[in-house]
Amino acid sequence: MLIRRHLLGLLAGLALLGGCATAPSPSLSEAPPIVFVHGNGDSAALWLTTLWRFESNGWPRERLYAIELPYPLARDDDSKSQPGRSSTAEHMAFLKAEVEKVLRATGAQQVVLFGNSRGGNAIRHYIQNGGGVATVSHAILGGTPNHGVWAIPGFREGNEFSGTGPFLTGLNAPKNANGDEVTGPVRWLTLRSDNNDKFAQPDGLWIGAKGKPTNVTYAGPELKGATNIVIPRIDHRETSFSPAAFAAAYSFITGRATLVRDIVPESRIELGGVITGQGVDPLNPATGNFANNLPIAGAELTIYATDAATGQRTGAAAYTRKVGADGRWGPFTAQAGTAYEFEIQAPGYATTHIYRSAFPRSSSIVNLRPERIAAADQDAQALAIFTRPRGYFDAQRDQMRFDGQTALPGVPPAGAGVSSAKLKLPSAADRAIAAEFNGEKLVGRVWPAAQQRVTVLELTY
């Protein structure tokens, strides 16, 4: 009944706001700066389509900021230092510094904060304990495990995702006589799935404990005192990066419905970003690679226009760059309607061929990360990876195909918790390899693993 009430409330609200659909888009002075905070192990690049949707509804590009935490993974125990990972205190301090930069750059008095998953932990920590109550007008949390990924007394309570640990119990302590869990006068919105968020599950399947109760419900991301919206069947990442999540966030900030639901193409498209790497887990160096957002100085990027039907390069390189210490590349002027291959070469990594759909708009957060070939894959003739950064694959919900297969390797028959699939191909013969997801189709080429080359088909939507 709670789920139905929340959903009906959202639909009714959007219907009432529909009469404002012809209202003018916010001006530079009216549109508050929005700071987007990515999740655990992720990067600023995941906000790509969300930024495009805000821009398509008139939000000035210079008022949209997607920050990037250098070490995005949480510590196993928040109180103990761990190489390549960040504590809640470090995460909050980074966010605080970034907000202060945005306020100085824009002259605004307050910002809106929009966080996905772990990003919401930093937002709550900053507002409650770091002075953000004065600098934040609205806080939007997509899929944040506000009551933990697990809430088991005595089990990993030092971890920031423990619902019975000191970090979350401190954030969730009642703030007033009503028992509100949010800090005022900031306005709060939570966005969650009805039952398809891998980190809001009563069973411990997605934390490696199938059959063990987590003591967390599907409503775990909700907060007392916030506006809590439920969107059916979305997965953990889609709580922030889906069109429905954008529409709810836009309406919450502006008080009116979106002017357009689709991404509006631009006539001139300029792309840029950062090439970042992977750390090596000192406890498991053979297979324990993990994400960081540190630049790879000296990495070489070559961009080719491709035939969308075959993945073949259609001419000479359209752009080449050896990046400096900051890892940054661009600007590259892309052609509307053209699919591209991004070839990355960097010491210690396989030459990675990333195939992307045509870009409809400009972006400075087209961040790229080369792959390593794991020891278990050294016997492959060729490797191809199909990845969806802004969501997961759901065999019951999505229409998918990878090199002719409808059952993606590693994707379970039920539930949304896997965002990439990998094929170990028996032949390295040059040919097209295709992948499809709910209407978005990617085509790349097969490259020999013996030459330390990997194919990546990366979805945009």
CSV table of C-alpha atoms in Angstrom, one decimal:
chain,number,residue,atom,x,y,z
A,1,MET,CA,0.0,0.0,0.0
A,2,LEU,CA,2.9,2.4,0.8
A,3,ILE,CA,4.5,1.7,-2.6
A,4,ARG,CA,1.2,2.3,-4.4
A,5,ARG,CA,0.5,5.5,-2.5
A,6,HIS,CA,3.9,6.9,-3.3
A,7,LEU,CA,3.7,6.1,-7.0
A,8,LEU,CA,0.1,7.5,-7.3
A,9,GLY,CA,1.3,10.6,-5.5
A,10,LEU,CA,4.1,11.1,-8.0
A,11,LEU,CA,1.9,10.6,-11.0
A,12,ALA,CA,-0.8,12.9,-9.6
A,13,GLY,CA,1.9,15.6,-8.9
A,14,LEU,CA,3.3,15.3,-12.4
A,15,ALA,CA,-0.3,15.6,-13.8
A,16,LEU,CA,-1.0,18.7,-11.9
A,17,LEU,CA,2.3,20.2,-13.0
A,18,GLY,CA,1.6,19.3,-16.6
A,19,GLY,CA,-0.2,22.6,-17.0
A,20,CYS,CA,3.2,24.3,-16.5
A,21,ALA,CA,4.8,22.5,-19.4
A,22,THR,CA,5.0,25.7,-21.4
A,23,ALA,CA,6.6,27.7,-18.6
A,24,PRO,CA,9.9,29.3,-19.5
A,25,SER,CA,13.0,27.4,-18.6
A,26,PRO,CA,15.0,28.7,-15.6
A,27,SER,CA,17.3,31.6,-16.3
A,28,LEU,CA,20.9,31.8,-15.2
A,29,SER,CA,19.9,33.8,-12.1
A,30,GLU,CA,17.0,31.5,-11.3
A,31,ALA,CA,18.6,28.1,-11.8
A,32,PRO,CA,20.5,27.1,-8.6
A,33,PRO,CA,23.8,25.4,-9.1
A,34,ILE,CA,23.4,21.6,-8.9
A,35,VAL,CA,26.3,19.5,-7.6
A,36,PHE,CA,26.1,15.8,-8.5
A,37,VAL,CA,27.8,13.2,-6.3
A,38,HIS,CA,28.5,9.8,-7.7
A,39,GLY,CA,28.4,6.5,-5.9
A,40,ASN,CA,30.7,3.8,-4.5
A,41,GLY,CA,33.4,2.9,-7.0
A,42,ASP,CA,31.9,5.2,-9.7
A,43,SER,CA,32.9,8.4,-11.5
A,44,ALA,CA,31.4,11.7,-12.5
A,45,ALA,CA,30.8,10.3,-16.0
A,46,LEU,CA,27.7,8.4,-14.8
A,47,TRP,CA,25.8,11.8,-14.6
A,48,LEU,CA,26.3,12.3,-18.4
A,49,THR,CA,22.7,11.7,-19.5
A,50,THR,CA,21.3,13.5,-16.4
A,51,LEU,CA,23.2,16.6,-17.2
A,52,TRP,CA,22.0,16.4,-20.8
A,53,ARG,CA,18.4,16.2,-19.6
A,54,PHE,CA,18.8,19.2,-17.3
A,55,GLU,CA,20.4,21.1,-20.2
A,56,SER,CA,17.6,20.1,-22.6
A,57,ASN,CA,15.1,21.6,-20.1
A,58,GLY,CA,17.0,24.9,-20.2
A,59,TRP,CA,19.4,24.5,-17.2
A,60,PRO,CA,22.5,26.5,-17.9
A,61,ARG,CA,25.5,24.1,-18.4
A,62,GLU,CA,27.7,26.3,-16.3
A,63,ARG,CA,25.3,25.7,-13.3
A,64,LEU,CA,25.8,21.9,-13.4
A,65,TYR,CA,28.8,20.3,-11.6
A,66,ALA,CA,29.5,16.6,-11.5
A,67,ILE,CA,32.3,16.0,-8.9
A,68,GLU,CA,34.8,13.1,-9.0
A,69,LEU,CA,36.2,11.6,-5.8
A,70,PRO,CA,39.7,10.3,-6.4
A,71,TYR,CA,39.2,7.2,-4.3
A,72,PRO,CA,35.5,6.4,-4.7
A,73,LEU,CA,35.4,3.1,-2.8
A,74,ALA,CA,34.4,3.0,0.8
A,75,ARG,CA,36.7,1.4,3.4
A,76,ASP,CA,35.8,-2.0,4.7
A,77,ASP,CA,36.1,-0.5,8.2
A,78,ASP,CA,35.5,3.3,8.2
A,79,SER,CA,37.8,3.8,11.2
A,80,LYS,CA,40.8,2.0,9.6
A,81,SER,CA,43.0,3.3,6.8
A,82,GLN,CA,42.9,1.2,3.7
A,83,PRO,CA,44.9,1.8,0.5
A,84,GLY,CA,43.0,3.1,-2.4
A,85,ARG,CA,39.8,3.8,-0.4
A,86,SER,CA,38.2,6.7,1.3
A,87,SER,CA,36.6,7.2,4.7
A,88,THR,CA,33.3,9.0,5.4
A,89,ALA,CA,35.3,11.9,6.8
A,90,GLU,CA,37.4,12.2,3.7
A,91,HIS,CA,34.4,11.9,1.4
A,92,MET,CA,32.5,14.6,3.3
A,93,ALA,CA,35.6,16.9,3.3
A,94,PHE,CA,36.0,16.5,-0.4
A,95,LEU,CA,32.3,17.3,-1.0
A,96,LYS,CA,32.5,20.4,1.2
A,97,ALA,CA,35.5,21.7,-0.7
A,98,GLU,CA,33.8,21.2,-4.0
A,99,VAL,CA,30.6,23.0,-2.9
A,100,GLU,CA,32.7,25.9,-1.7
A,101,LYS,CA,34.3,26.1,-5.2
A,102,VAL,CA,30.9,26.1,-6.8
A,103,LEU,CA,29.6,28.8,-4.6
A,104,ARG,CA,32.7,31.0,-5.3
A,105,ALA,CA,32.5,30.3,-9.1
A,106,THR,CA,28.7,31.1,-9.4
A,107,GLY,CA,28.2,33.7,-6.6
A,108,ALA,CA,25.2,31.7,-5.4
A,109,GLN,CA,24.4,31.4,-1.8
A,110,GLN,CA,23.2,27.8,-1.9
A,111,VAL,CA,23.4,24.7,-4.1
A,112,VAL,CA,21.3,21.7,-4.8
A,113,LEU,CA,23.0,18.4,-4.1
A,114,PHE,CA,22.0,15.2,-6.0
A,115,GLY,CA,23.7,12.0,-4.9
A,116,ASN,CA,23.6,8.4,-6.1
A,117,SER,CA,24.1,5.6,-3.6
A,118,ARG,CA,27.2,6.3,-1.5
A,119,GLY,CA,27.1,9.9,-2.7
A,120,GLY,CA,24.0,10.4,-0.6
A,121,ASN,CA,26.0,9.3,2.5
A,122,ALA,CA,28.4,12.2,1.9
A,123,ILE,CA,25.5,14.6,1.3
A,124,ARG,CA,23.8,13.7,4.6
A,125,HIS,CA,27.1,13.8,6.5
A,126,TYR,CA,28.0,17.3,5.0
A,127,ILE,CA,24.5,18.8,5.8
A,128,GLN,CA,24.3,17.3,9.3
A,129,ASN,CA,27.9,17.7,10.4
A,130,GLY,CA,29.9,19.8,7.9
A,131,GLY,CA,28.0,23.1,7.7
A,132,GLY,CA,25.9,22.1,4.6
A,133,VAL,CA,22.7,23.1,6.4
A,134,ALA,CA,23.6,26.7,5.4
A,135,THR,CA,24.8,26.1,1.9
A,136,VAL,CA,22.3,23.5,0.6
A,137,SER,CA,18.7,24.2,-0.4
A,138,HIS,CA,17.6,20.8,-1.7
A,139,ALA,CA,19.1,17.3,-1.2
A,140,ILE,CA,18.2,14.5,-3.6
A,141,LEU,CA,19.3,11.0,-2.7
A,142,GLY,CA,18.9,8.2,-5.4
A,143,GLY,CA,19.2,4.7,-4.0
A,144,THR,CA,21.2,5.8,-1.0
A,145,PRO,CA,21.2,2.9,1.5
A,146,ASN,CA,20.0,5.2,4.3
A,147,HIS,CA,19.3,2.3,6.7
A,148,GLY,CA,22.1,0.2,5.5
A,149,VAL,CA,22.8,-2.5,3.0
A,150,TRP,CA,22.6,-4.8,6.0
A,151,ALA,CA,21.5,-4.1,9.6
A,152,ILE,CA,22.8,-7.1,11.5
A,153,PRO,CA,24.1,-6.4,15.0
A,154,GLY,CA,27.7,-7.4,15.3
A,155,PHE,CA,28.2,-7.9,11.6
A,156,ARG,CA,30.7,-5.5,9.9
A,157,GLU,CA,29.4,-2.6,11.9
A,158,GLY,CA,32.5,-0.6,11.2
A,159,ASN,CA,31.5,-0.3,7.6
A,160,GLU,CA,29.6,2.8,6.6
A,161,PHE,CA,26.9,0.7,4.9
A,162,SER,CA,25.9,-1.1,8.2
A,163,GLY,CA,22.5,0.0,9.4
A,164,THR,CA,23.5,-0.7,13.0
A,165,GLY,CA,26.9,0.9,12.8
A,166,PRO,CA,27.9,4.2,14.2
A,167,PHE,CA,27.9,6.2,11.0
A,168,LEU,CA,24.3,5.5,9.9
A,169,THR,CA,22.8,5.4,13.4
A,170,GLY,CA,24.3,8.8,13.9
A,171,LEU,CA,22.8,10.2,10.7
A,172,ASN,CA,19.4,8.6,11.4
A,173,ALA,CA,19.1,9.8,15.0
A,174,PRO,CA,15.8,11.8,15.4
A,175,LYS,CA,16.2,15.5,14.7
A,176,ASN,CA,12.9,16.7,16.3
A,177,ALA,CA,9.9,15.6,18.3
A,178,ASN,CA,8.4,14.1,15.1
A,179,GLY,CA,11.4,11.7,14.8
A,180,ASP,CA,12.5,13.1,11.5
A,181,GLU,CA,15.8,11.6,10.2
A,182,VAL,CA,16.6,14.6,8.0
A,183,THR,CA,18.2,17.9,8.9
A,184,GLY,CA,16.2,21.1,8.2
A,185,PRO,CA,15.5,23.5,6.7
A,186,VAL,CA,17.0,21.7,3.7
A,187,ARG,CA,14.3,20.1,1.6
A,188,TRP,CA,14.9,16.4,1.1
A,189,LEU,CA,13.9,13.9,-1.6
A,190,THR,CA,14.6,10.2,-1.8
A,191,LEU,CA,14.2,8.1,-4.9
A,192,ARG,CA,13.9,4.3,-4.7
A,193,SER,CA,12.8,1.2,-6.5
A,194,ASP,CA,9.8,-0.8,-5.4
A,195,ASN,CA,11.8,-4.1,-5.1
A,196,ASN,CA,14.6,-4.1,-7.7
A,197,ASP,CA,17.5,-2.3,-5.9
A,198,LYS,CA,20.2,-4.8,-5.2
A,199,PHE,CA,21.3,-2.8,-2.1
A,200,ALA,CA,17.8,-2.6,-0.6
A,201,GLN,CA,16.9,-6.3,-0.3
A,202,PRO,CA,15.7,-8.4,2.6
A,203,ASP,CA,17.9,-11.3,1.5
A,204,GLY,CA,21.6,-11.1,1.5
A,205,LEU,CA,22.1,-12.4,-2.1
A,206,TRP,CA,23.9,-9.3,-3.4
A,207,ILE,CA,26.3,-9.1,-0.4
A,208,GLY,CA,27.3,-12.8,-0.8
A,209,ALA,CA,25.0,-14.2,1.9
A,210,LYS,CA,22.1,-15.8,0.0
A,211,GLY,CA,19.4,-16.9,2.3
A,212,LYS,CA,20.6,-14.7,5.2
A,213,PRO,CA,18.2,-11.9,6.3
A,214,THR,CA,19.7,-8.4,6.0
A,215,ASN,CA,17.1,-6.8,8.2
A,216,VAL,CA,16.8,-4.2,5.5
A,217,THR,CA,13.6,-3.7,3.5
A,218,TYR,CA,12.9,-2.4,0.0
A,219,ALA,CA,12.0,0.9,1.7
A,220,GLY,CA,15.5,1.2,3.2
A,221,PRO,CA,16.5,4.3,1.2
A,222,GLU,CA,13.5,6.3,2.5
A,223,LEU,CA,13.9,8.9,5.3
A,224,LYS,CA,11.3,10.1,7.7
A,225,GLY,CA,10.7,13.8,7.1
A,226,ALA,CA,11.7,13.6,3.4
A,227,THR,CA,9.6,13.4,0.3
A,228,ASN,CA,9.9,9.7,-0.6
A,229,ILE,CA,9.2,8.6,-4.2
A,230,VAL,CA,9.0,5.0,-5.4
A,231,ILE,CA,9.5,4.2,-9.1
A,232,PRO,CA,8.6,0.6,-10.1
A,233,ARG,CA,11.3,-1.8,-11.5
A,234,ILE,CA,14.2,0.7,-11.6
A,235,ASP,CA,17.5,-0.7,-10.5
A,236,HIS,CA,20.0,0.7,-8.0
A,237,ARG,CA,21.7,3.0,-10.5
A,238,GLU,CA,18.5,4.0,-12.3
A,239,THR,CA,17.3,5.6,-9.0
A,240,SER,CA,19.5,8.5,-10.1
A,241,PHE,CA,20.3,8.1,-13.8
A,242,SER,CA,17.0,7.1,-15.4
A,243,PRO,CA,14.6,9.5,-17.2
A,244,ALA,CA,12.0,8.9,-14.4
A,245,ALA,CA,14.5,9.8,-11.7
A,246,PHE,CA,15.4,13.0,-13.6
A,247,ALA,CA,11.8,14.0,-14.0
A,248,ALA,CA,11.1,13.5,-10.3
A,249,ALA,CA,14.3,15.5,-9.3
A,250,TYR,CA,13.5,18.3,-11.8
A,251,SER,CA,10.0,18.7,-10.5
A,252,PHE,CA,11.2,18.6,-6.9
A,253,ILE,CA,13.6,21.5,-7.5
A,254,THR,CA,11.5,23.6,-9.7
A,255,GLY,CA,7.9,22.9,-8.7
A,256,ARG,CA,6.9,22.1,-12.2
A,257,ALA,CA,7.1,19.3,-14.7
A,258,THR,CA,9.9,18.9,-17.2
A,259,LEU,CA,9.5,20.8,-20.4
A,260,VAL,CA,10.8,17.9,-22.5
A,261,ARG,CA,11.4,14.2,-21.5
A,262,ASP,CA,13.9,13.5,-24.3
A,263,ILE,CA,17.5,14.7,-24.7
A,264,VAL,CA,17.5,17.6,-27.2
A,265,PRO,CA,20.3,17.3,-29.8
A,266,GLU,CA,22.9,20.1,-30.3
A,267,SER,CA,24.2,21.1,-33.7
A,268,ARG,CA,27.8,21.5,-32.4
A,269,ILE,CA,29.1,18.7,-30.2
A,270,GLU,CA,32.4,19.1,-28.2
A,271,LEU,CA,33.6,16.2,-26.1
A,272,GLY,CA,36.3,15.9,-23.4
A,273,GLY,CA,37.1,14.0,-20.3
A,274,VAL,CA,39.8,12.3,-18.2
A,275,ILE,CA,41.5,9.0,-18.8
A,276,THR,CA,41.6,7.2,-15.4
A,277,GLY,CA,43.0,3.9,-14.2
A,278,GLN,CA,42.5,1.0,-11.9
A,279,GLY,CA,44.2,0.3,-8.6
A,280,VAL,CA,45.6,-3.0,-7.6
A,281,ASP,CA,44.4,-4.6,-4.4
A,282,PRO,CA,47.5,-5.4,-2.3
A,283,LEU,CA,45.7,-8.3,-0.7
A,284,ASN,CA,44.8,-9.8,-4.1
A,285,PRO,CA,47.2,-8.5,-6.7
A,286,ALA,CA,46.4,-11.1,-9.4
A,287,THR,CA,42.7,-10.4,-9.7
A,288,GLY,CA,42.0,-7.6,-7.3
A,289,ASN,CA,41.8,-4.6,-9.6
A,290,PHE,CA,39.6,-1.9,-8.3
A,291,ALA,CA,38.4,1.5,-9.6
A,292,ASN,CA,39.9,4.8,-8.8
A,293,ASN,CA,39.6,8.2,-10.5
A,294,LEU,CA,43.2,9.0,-10.7
A,295,PRO,CA,44.5,10.2,-14.1
A,296,ILE,CA,46.9,8.1,-16.2
A,297,ALA,CA,49.6,10.5,-17.2
A,298,GLY,CA,50.9,9.7,-20.7
A,299,ALA,CA,48.0,7.6,-21.8
A,300,GLU,CA,47.4,7.9,-25.6
A,301,LEU,CA,43.9,8.4,-27.0
A,302,THR,CA,42.9,8.0,-30.6
A,303,ILE,CA,39.3,8.5,-31.8
A,304,TYR,CA,37.9,7.1,-35.0
A,305,ALA,CA,34.6,7.6,-36.7
A,306,THR,CA,33.0,4.2,-37.3
A,307,ASP,CA,30.3,2.6,-39.5
A,308,ALA,CA,27.5,2.1,-37.0
A,309,ALA,CA,26.4,-1.1,-38.8
A,310,THR,CA,29.9,-2.8,-38.9
A,311,GLY,CA,32.1,-1.1,-36.4
A,312,GLN,CA,34.7,-0.5,-39.1
A,313,ARG,CA,36.7,2.7,-39.0
A,314,THR,CA,35.5,5.0,-41.8
A,315,GLY,CA,38.8,7.0,-42.2
A,316,ALA,CA,41.9,8.2,-40.6
A,317,ALA,CA,42.0,9.2,-36.9
A,318,ALA,CA,39.6,12.0,-36.1
A,319,TYR,CA,41.5,13.0,-33.0
A,320,THR,CA,44.7,12.0,-31.2
A,321,ARG,CA,46.1,13.0,-27.8
A,322,LYS,CA,48.8,12.0,-25.4
A,323,VAL,CA,47.4,13.2,-22.1
A,324,GLY,CA,49.4,15.1,-19.5
A,325,ALA,CA,49.6,14.7,-15.7
A,326,ASP,CA,45.9,15.6,-15.3
A,327,GLY,CA,44.8,12.8,-17.7
A,328,ARG,CA,42.5,15.3,-19.5
A,329,TRP,CA,41.7,15.0,-23.2
A,330,GLY,CA,39.6,17.2,-25.5
A,331,PRO,CA,37.9,19.2,-26.8
A,332,PHE,CA,37.1,17.0,-29.7
A,333,THR,CA,34.5,18.2,-32.1
A,334,ALA,CA,32.2,15.2,-32.9
A,335,GLN,CA,29.9,14.9,-35.8
A,336,ALA,CA,26.2,14.5,-35.0
A,337,GLY,CA,24.8,11.1,-35.7
A,338,THR,CA,28.3,9.5,-35.9
A,339,ALA,CA,29.4,6.5,-33.8
A,340,TYR,CA,33.0,6.5,-32.5
A,341,GLU,CA,35.7,4.2,-31.4
A,342,PHE,CA,38.0,5.4,-28.5
A,343,GLU,CA,41.3,3.6,-28.6
A,344,ILE,CA,43.3,3.9,-25.4
A,345,GLN,CA,46.9,2.9,-24.9
A,346,ALA,CA,48.6,3.1,-21.5
A,347,PRO,CA,51.5,1.3,-19.8
A,348,GLY,CA,50.3,-1.6,-17.8
A,349,TYR,CA,47.0,-1.9,-19.5
A,350,ALA,CA,45.6,-3.7,-22.6
A,351,THR,CA,45.0,-1.5,-25.6
A,352,THR,CA,41.3,-0.9,-25.1
A,353,HIS,CA,38.9,-0.2,-28.0
A,354,ILE,CA,35.7,1.4,-26.6
A,355,TYR,CA,32.8,1.7,-29.0
A,356,ARG,CA,30.0,4.3,-28.2
A,357,SER,CA,26.8,5.4,-29.8
A,358,ALA,CA,26.6,8.8,-31.4
A,359,PHE,CA,26.7,11.6,-28.9
A,360,PRO,CA,23.6,14.0,-29.1
A,361,ARG,CA,25.2,16.8,-27.0
A,362,SER,CA,28.5,18.1,-25.7
A,363,SER,CA,30.1,16.9,-22.6
A,364,SER,CA,33.3,17.4,-20.6
A,365,ILE,CA,32.8,14.2,-18.5
A,366,VAL,CA,33.3,11.5,-21.2
A,367,ASN,CA,35.8,9.8,-18.9
A,368,LEU,CA,37.6,6.7,-20.2
A,369,ARG,CA,39.2,3.8,-18.4
A,370,PRO,CA,41.4,1.2,-20.1
A,371,GLU,CA,41.1,-2.5,-19.2
A,372,ARG,CA,43.5,-5.1,-17.9
A,373,ILE,CA,43.3,-8.7,-19.0
A,374,ALA,CA,42.9,-10.8,-15.9
A,375,ALA,CA,44.9,-14.0,-15.4
A,376,ALA,CA,41.7,-16.1,-15.8
A,377,ASP,CA,41.2,-14.6,-19.3
A,378,GLN,CA,44.8,-15.1,-20.6
A,379,ASP,CA,43.6,-18.2,-22.6
A,380,ALA,CA,41.1,-16.3,-24.6
A,381,GLN,CA,41.6,-15.6,-28.3
A,382,ALA,CA,39.7,-12.4,-28.0
A,383,LEU,CA,37.8,-10.6,-25.2
A,384,ALA,CA,34.6,-8.5,-25.6
A,385,ILE,CA,32.9,-6.6,-22.7
A,386,PHE,CA,29.4,-5.2,-22.9
A,387,THR,CA,28.8,-2.7,-20.2
A,388,ARG,CA,26.0,-0.4,-18.9
A,389,PRO,CA,27.5,2.2,-16.6
A,390,ARG,CA,24.1,4.0,-15.7
A,391,GLY,CA,22.2,0.9,-14.8
A,392,TYR,CA,22.1,-2.9,-14.6
A,393,PHE,CA,21.0,-5.7,-16.8
A,394,ASP,CA,17.7,-7.3,-15.8
A,395,ALA,CA,16.9,-10.5,-17.8
A,396,GLN,CA,13.2,-10.3,-16.8
A,397,ARG,CA,12.8,-6.6,-17.7
A,398,ASP,CA,15.2,-5.8,-20.5
A,399,GLN,CA,15.5,-6.7,-24.2
A,400,MET,CA,19.2,-7.6,-24.6
A,401,ARG,CA,21.5,-9.3,-27.0
A,402,PHE,CA,25.3,-9.8,-27.0
A,403,ASP,CA,27.0,-11.3,-30.1
A,404,GLY,CA,23.7,-13.1,-30.9
A,405,GLN,CA,23.1,-14.4,-27.3
A,406,THR,CA,20.0,-13.3,-25.5
A,407,ALA,CA,21.3,-14.7,-22.2
A,408,LEU,CA,24.2,-12.5,-21.2
A,409,PRO,CA,27.2,-14.2,-19.5
A,410,GLY,CA,27.2,-13.6,-15.8
A,411,VAL,CA,23.7,-12.0,-15.7
A,412,PRO,CA,21.3,-13.9,-13.5
A,413,PRO,CA,17.9,-14.9,-14.7
A,414,ALA,CA,16.2,-12.7,-12.1
A,415,GLY,CA,17.1,-9.4,-10.5
A,416,ALA,CA,19.2,-6.4,-11.5
A,417,GLY,CA,22.7,-6.4,-10.1
A,418,VAL,CA,25.2,-6.9,-12.9
A,419,SER,CA,26.3,-4.1,-15.1
A,420,SER,CA,28.7,-5.8,-17.5
A,421,ALA,CA,29.0,-9.1,-19.4
A,422,LYS,CA,32.2,-10.6,-20.8
A,423,LEU,CA,32.7,-13.0,-23.7
A,424,LYS,CA,35.9,-15.0,-24.1
A,425,LEU,CA,35.8,-15.6,-27.9
A,426,PRO,CA,37.4,-18.8,-29.4
A,427,SER,CA,38.7,-16.9,-32.4
A,428,ALA,CA,40.5,-13.6,-32.9
A,429,ALA,CA,39.4,-13.2,-36.6
A,430,ASP,CA,38.5,-9.7,-37.4
A,431,ARG,CA,34.7,-9.3,-37.5
A,432,ALA,CA,31.9,-7.2,-36.2
A,433,ILE,CA,30.5,-7.9,-32.7
A,434,ALA,CA,27.2,-6.3,-31.7
A,435,ALA,CA,25.3,-5.7,-28.5
A,436,GLU,CA,21.8,-4.4,-28.0
A,437,PHE,CA,19.9,-3.1,-24.9
A,438,ASN,CA,16.4,-1.8,-25.0
A,439,GLY,CA,16.8,-0.2,-28.4
A,440,GLU,CA,20.4,1.1,-28.1
A,441,LYS,CA,22.6,-0.9,-30.5
A,442,LEU,CA,26.4,-0.9,-30.5
A,443,VAL,CA,28.7,-2.5,-33.0
A,444,GLY,CA,32.5,-2.9,-32.6
A,445,ARG,CA,35.3,-5.1,-33.9
A,446,VAL,CA,37.0,-8.2,-32.5
A,447,TRP,CA,40.7,-7.6,-31.6
A,448,PRO,CA,43.3,-10.3,-30.7
A,449,ALA,CA,43.9,-10.8,-27.0
A,450,ALA,CA,47.4,-12.1,-27.9
A,451,GLN,CA,48.2,-8.5,-28.8
A,452,GLN,CA,46.8,-7.4,-25.4
A,453,ARG,CA,43.7,-5.8,-27.0
A,454,VAL,CA,40.2,-5.7,-25.6
A,455,THR,CA,36.8,-4.7,-27.1
A,456,VAL,CA,34.4,-2.7,-24.9
A,457,LEU,CA,30.8,-1.9,-26.1
A,458,GLU,CA,29.7,0.8,-23.7
A,459,LEU,CA,26.1,1.9,-23.5
A,460,THR,CA,25.1,5.5,-23.1
A,461,TYR,CA,21.5,4.9,-21.9
